[in-house]
Amino acid sequence: MDIRPHFDLNVQDWRAMAVLDFLGVTPLHTLAKRAGVQKSQMSRTVSALEEKGFVEREINPEDKRSIHLRLTPRGQGVVREVLQASRERNRQMLSELTDGERGELMRLMEKVTIGSLAHLRRLKGEESQGRRPPPPATIFETEMG
């Protein structure tokens, strides 16, 4: 499913919503950092999502000068729908693979992810701390969970 015509979202919108869904209530600078974009770009994206009713701002109860962001119930519903459509598309694409082949694909993808993250840390000049990525989300799940 292409999310643009169905949900009126572009890639930046979806990235912001997916990261916000993962993080929960969070400040703009954290959302921007975790999404890998500049704060000014994320600010524009959040404003557009707010106009569509997908995101709302709230005053940080611990620091009244700062704002936290959260998905609205409508935004949460869109995230669920997009993820459900994505899982269905993945199931269709991988339907010719056996269970063993799907398991091997996931193991190989995890290895590529580990190597990619190590390469990124080297590019940033960070020491490799032997950290492993979080376990990959299963692309075969049938329910949100």
PDB file of C-alpha atoms in Angstrom:
ATOM      1  CA  MET A   1       0.000   0.000   0.000  1.00  0.00           C
ATOM      2  CA  ASP A   2       1.301   3.437  -0.890  1.00  0.00           C
ATOM      3  CA  ILE A   3       0.684   5.659   2.137  1.00  0.00           C
ATOM      4  CA  ARG A   4       0.652   8.924   0.196  1.00  0.00           C
ATOM      5  CA  PRO A   5      -2.753   8.831  -1.480  1.00  0.00           C
ATOM      6  CA  HIS A   6      -4.526   6.792   1.178  1.00  0.00           C
ATOM      7  CA  PHE A   7      -3.369   8.736   4.242  1.00  0.00           C
ATOM      8  CA  ASP A   8      -2.026  11.975   2.711  1.00  0.00           C
ATOM      9  CA  LEU A   9       1.429  11.285   4.187  1.00  0.00           C
ATOM     10  CA  ASN A  10       4.868  11.702   2.689  1.00  0.00           C
ATOM     11  CA  VAL A  11       7.976   9.815   3.819  1.00  0.00           C
ATOM     12  CA  GLN A  12       8.959  12.513   6.335  1.00  0.00           C
ATOM     13  CA  ASP A  13       5.453  12.502   7.828  1.00  0.00           C
ATOM     14  CA  TRP A  14       5.476   8.732   8.181  1.00  0.00           C
ATOM     15  CA  ARG A  15       8.954   8.688   9.727  1.00  0.00           C
ATOM     16  CA  ALA A  16       7.894  11.265  12.324  1.00  0.00           C
ATOM     17  CA  MET A  17       4.698   9.389  13.147  1.00  0.00           C
ATOM     18  CA  ALA A  18       6.406   6.004  13.376  1.00  0.00           C
ATOM     19  CA  VAL A  19       9.155   7.330  15.656  1.00  0.00           C
ATOM     20  CA  LEU A  20       6.629   9.214  17.783  1.00  0.00           C
ATOM     21  CA  ASP A  21       4.554   6.049  18.064  1.00  0.00           C
ATOM     22  CA  PHE A  22       7.659   4.189  19.260  1.00  0.00           C
ATOM     23  CA  LEU A  23       8.808   6.894  21.700  1.00  0.00           C
ATOM     24  CA  GLY A  24       5.444   8.001  23.036  1.00  0.00           C
ATOM     25  CA  VAL A  25       5.246  11.531  24.434  1.00  0.00           C
ATOM     26  CA  THR A  26       8.526  13.256  23.612  1.00  0.00           C
ATOM     27  CA  PRO A  27      10.075  16.686  22.972  1.00  0.00           C
ATOM     28  CA  LEU A  28      10.700  17.892  19.431  1.00  0.00           C
ATOM     29  CA  HIS A  29      14.500  17.728  19.666  1.00  0.00           C
ATOM     30  CA  THR A  30      14.374  14.049  20.693  1.00  0.00           C
ATOM     31  CA  LEU A  31      11.952  13.215  17.896  1.00  0.00           C
ATOM     32  CA  ALA A  32      14.189  14.960  15.360  1.00  0.00           C
ATOM     33  CA  LYS A  33      17.312  13.213  16.624  1.00  0.00           C
ATOM     34  CA  ARG A  34      15.731   9.757  16.639  1.00  0.00           C
ATOM     35  CA  ALA A  35      14.262  10.323  13.159  1.00  0.00           C
ATOM     36  CA  GLY A  36      17.652  11.493  11.887  1.00  0.00           C
ATOM     37  CA  VAL A  37      16.563  14.935  10.689  1.00  0.00           C
ATOM     38  CA  GLN A  38      17.268  18.543  11.621  1.00  0.00           C
ATOM     39  CA  LYS A  39      15.091  20.076  14.319  1.00  0.00           C
ATOM     40  CA  SER A  40      13.856  22.779  11.909  1.00  0.00           C
ATOM     41  CA  GLN A  41      12.765  20.165   9.370  1.00  0.00           C
ATOM     42  CA  MET A  42      10.997  18.147  12.068  1.00  0.00           C
ATOM     43  CA  SER A  43       9.265  21.298  13.298  1.00  0.00           C
ATOM     44  CA  ARG A  44       7.759  21.847   9.834  1.00  0.00           C
ATOM     45  CA  THR A  45       6.764  18.189   9.596  1.00  0.00           C
ATOM     46  CA  VAL A  46       5.106  18.256  13.023  1.00  0.00           C
ATOM     47  CA  SER A  47       3.202  21.438  12.138  1.00  0.00           C
ATOM     48  CA  ALA A  48       1.810  19.758   9.016  1.00  0.00           C
ATOM     49  CA  LEU A  49       0.873  16.634  10.996  1.00  0.00           C
ATOM     50  CA  GLU A  50      -0.778  18.807  13.623  1.00  0.00           C
ATOM     51  CA  GLU A  51      -2.894  20.501  10.933  1.00  0.00           C
ATOM     52  CA  LYS A  52      -4.009  17.047   9.738  1.00  0.00           C
ATOM     53  CA  GLY A  53      -4.986  16.098  13.281  1.00  0.00           C
ATOM     54  CA  PHE A  54      -2.351  13.362  13.670  1.00  0.00           C
ATOM     55  CA  VAL A  55      -0.098  15.035  16.273  1.00  0.00           C
ATOM     56  CA  GLU A  56      -0.742  17.346  19.193  1.00  0.00           C
ATOM     57  CA  ARG A  57       1.497  19.483  21.368  1.00  0.00           C
ATOM     58  CA  GLU A  58       1.290  19.686  25.134  1.00  0.00           C
ATOM     59  CA  ILE A  59       3.183  21.713  27.708  1.00  0.00           C
ATOM     60  CA  ASN A  60       5.885  19.734  29.489  1.00  0.00           C
ATOM     61  CA  PRO A  61       4.571  19.425  33.062  1.00  0.00           C
ATOM     62  CA  GLU A  62       8.150  19.425  34.400  1.00  0.00           C
ATOM     63  CA  ASP A  63       9.272  22.495  32.430  1.00  0.00           C
ATOM     64  CA  LYS A  64       6.492  24.836  31.332  1.00  0.00           C
ATOM     65  CA  ARG A  65       8.824  26.427  28.760  1.00  0.00           C
ATOM     66  CA  SER A  66       9.057  23.276  26.663  1.00  0.00           C
ATOM     67  CA  ILE A  67       6.554  21.371  24.578  1.00  0.00           C
ATOM     68  CA  HIS A  68       6.013  17.641  24.257  1.00  0.00           C
ATOM     69  CA  LEU A  69       4.517  15.936  21.233  1.00  0.00           C
ATOM     70  CA  ARG A  70       2.158  12.999  21.082  1.00  0.00           C
ATOM     71  CA  LEU A  71       0.113  11.194  18.483  1.00  0.00           C
ATOM     72  CA  THR A  72      -3.583  11.931  18.641  1.00  0.00           C
ATOM     73  CA  PRO A  73      -6.000   8.995  18.693  1.00  0.00           C
ATOM     74  CA  ARG A  74      -6.486   9.643  14.967  1.00  0.00           C
ATOM     75  CA  GLY A  75      -2.706   9.543  14.440  1.00  0.00           C
ATOM     76  CA  GLN A  76      -2.452   6.308  16.416  1.00  0.00           C
ATOM     77  CA  GLY A  77      -5.145   4.807  14.213  1.00  0.00           C
ATOM     78  CA  VAL A  78      -3.276   5.787  11.056  1.00  0.00           C
ATOM     79  CA  VAL A  79      -0.069   4.219  12.394  1.00  0.00           C
ATOM     80  CA  ARG A  80      -1.934   0.974  13.153  1.00  0.00           C
ATOM     81  CA  GLU A  81      -3.483   0.923   9.676  1.00  0.00           C
ATOM     82  CA  VAL A  82      -0.183   1.590   7.901  1.00  0.00           C
ATOM     83  CA  LEU A  83       1.637  -1.066   9.939  1.00  0.00           C
ATOM     84  CA  GLN A  84      -1.128  -3.596   9.309  1.00  0.00           C
ATOM     85  CA  ALA A  85      -0.994  -2.904   5.566  1.00  0.00           C
ATOM     86  CA  SER A  86       2.799  -3.156   5.660  1.00  0.00           C
ATOM     87  CA  ARG A  87       2.710  -6.530   7.419  1.00  0.00           C
ATOM     88  CA  GLU A  88       0.200  -7.818   4.876  1.00  0.00           C
ATOM     89  CA  ARG A  89       2.376  -6.607   1.996  1.00  0.00           C
ATOM     90  CA  ASN A  90       5.405  -8.320   3.592  1.00  0.00           C
ATOM     91  CA  ARG A  91       3.459 -11.574   3.979  1.00  0.00           C
ATOM     92  CA  GLN A  92       2.498 -11.452   0.313  1.00  0.00           C
ATOM     93  CA  MET A  93       6.062 -10.724  -0.815  1.00  0.00           C
ATOM     94  CA  LEU A  94       7.500 -13.552   1.283  1.00  0.00           C
ATOM     95  CA  SER A  95       4.741 -16.085   0.687  1.00  0.00           C
ATOM     96  CA  GLU A  96       6.946 -18.237  -1.558  1.00  0.00           C
ATOM     97  CA  LEU A  97       9.526 -18.742   1.219  1.00  0.00           C
ATOM     98  CA  THR A  98       9.373 -21.659   3.633  1.00  0.00           C
ATOM     99  CA  ASP A  99       9.436 -21.031   7.381  1.00  0.00           C
ATOM    100  CA  GLY A 100      13.115 -21.982   7.399  1.00  0.00           C
ATOM    101  CA  GLU A 101      13.900 -19.594   4.558  1.00  0.00           C
ATOM    102  CA  ARG A 102      12.069 -16.758   6.328  1.00  0.00           C
ATOM    103  CA  GLY A 103      14.040 -17.463   9.508  1.00  0.00           C
ATOM    104  CA  GLU A 104      17.296 -17.441   7.556  1.00  0.00           C
ATOM    105  CA  LEU A 105      16.307 -14.165   5.890  1.00  0.00           C
ATOM    106  CA  MET A 106      15.733 -12.584   9.314  1.00  0.00           C
ATOM    107  CA  ARG A 107      19.104 -13.863  10.595  1.00  0.00           C
ATOM    108  CA  LEU A 108      20.858 -12.443   7.541  1.00  0.00           C
ATOM    109  CA  MET A 109      19.042  -9.112   7.846  1.00  0.00           C
ATOM    110  CA  GLU A 110      20.127  -8.892  11.488  1.00  0.00           C
ATOM    111  CA  LYS A 111      23.757  -9.460  10.448  1.00  0.00           C
ATOM    112  CA  VAL A 112      23.498  -6.713   7.835  1.00  0.00           C
ATOM    113  CA  THR A 113      21.950  -4.384  10.435  1.00  0.00           C
ATOM    114  CA  ILE A 114      24.750  -5.083  12.927  1.00  0.00           C
ATOM    115  CA  GLY A 115      27.366  -4.414  10.251  1.00  0.00           C
ATOM    116  CA  SER A 116      25.621  -1.240   9.113  1.00  0.00           C
ATOM    117  CA  LEU A 117      25.384   0.125  12.649  1.00  0.00           C
ATOM    118  CA  ALA A 118      29.062  -0.650  13.290  1.00  0.00           C
ATOM    119  CA  HIS A 119      29.977   1.150  10.062  1.00  0.00           C
ATOM    120  CA  LEU A 120      27.864   4.152  11.058  1.00  0.00           C
ATOM    121  CA  ARG A 121      29.564   4.302  14.472  1.00  0.00           C
ATOM    122  CA  ARG A 122      32.978   4.243  12.770  1.00  0.00           C
ATOM    123  CA  LEU A 123      31.931   7.068  10.447  1.00  0.00           C
ATOM    124  CA  LYS A 124      30.828   9.090  13.468  1.00  0.00           C
ATOM    125  CA  GLY A 125      34.121   8.331  15.232  1.00  0.00           C
ATOM    126  CA  GLU A 126      32.404   6.428  18.006  1.00  0.00           C
ATOM    127  CA  GLU A 127      33.952   3.451  19.706  1.00  0.00           C
ATOM    128  CA  SER A 128      32.222   0.185  19.048  1.00  0.00           C
ATOM    129  CA  GLN A 129      30.866  -0.781  22.428  1.00  0.00           C
ATOM    130  CA  GLY A 130      29.764  -4.213  21.362  1.00  0.00           C
ATOM    131  CA  ARG A 131      26.163  -3.067  21.444  1.00  0.00           C
ATOM    132  CA  ARG A 132      23.794  -5.181  19.460  1.00  0.00           C
ATOM    133  CA  PRO A 133      20.763  -3.662  17.817  1.00  0.00           C
ATOM    134  CA  PRO A 134      17.414  -4.365  19.361  1.00  0.00           C
ATOM    135  CA  PRO A 135      15.849  -7.551  18.035  1.00  0.00           C
ATOM    136  CA  PRO A 136      14.271  -6.930  14.649  1.00  0.00           C
ATOM    137  CA  ALA A 137      10.546  -6.484  14.604  1.00  0.00           C
ATOM    138  CA  THR A 138       9.065  -9.535  13.067  1.00  0.00           C
ATOM    139  CA  ILE A 139       7.773  -8.952   9.597  1.00  0.00           C
ATOM    140  CA  PHE A 140       5.533 -11.973   9.965  1.00  0.00           C
ATOM    141  CA  GLU A 141       3.456 -10.914  12.944  1.00  0.00           C
ATOM    142  CA  THR A 142      -0.277 -10.954  12.522  1.00  0.00           C
ATOM    143  CA  GLU A 143      -1.373  -8.676  15.330  1.00  0.00           C
ATOM    144  CA  MET A 144      -0.159  -5.541  16.993  1.00  0.00           C
ATOM    145  CA  GLY A 145       1.530  -6.505  20.165  1.00  0.00           C
TER     146      GLY A 145
END
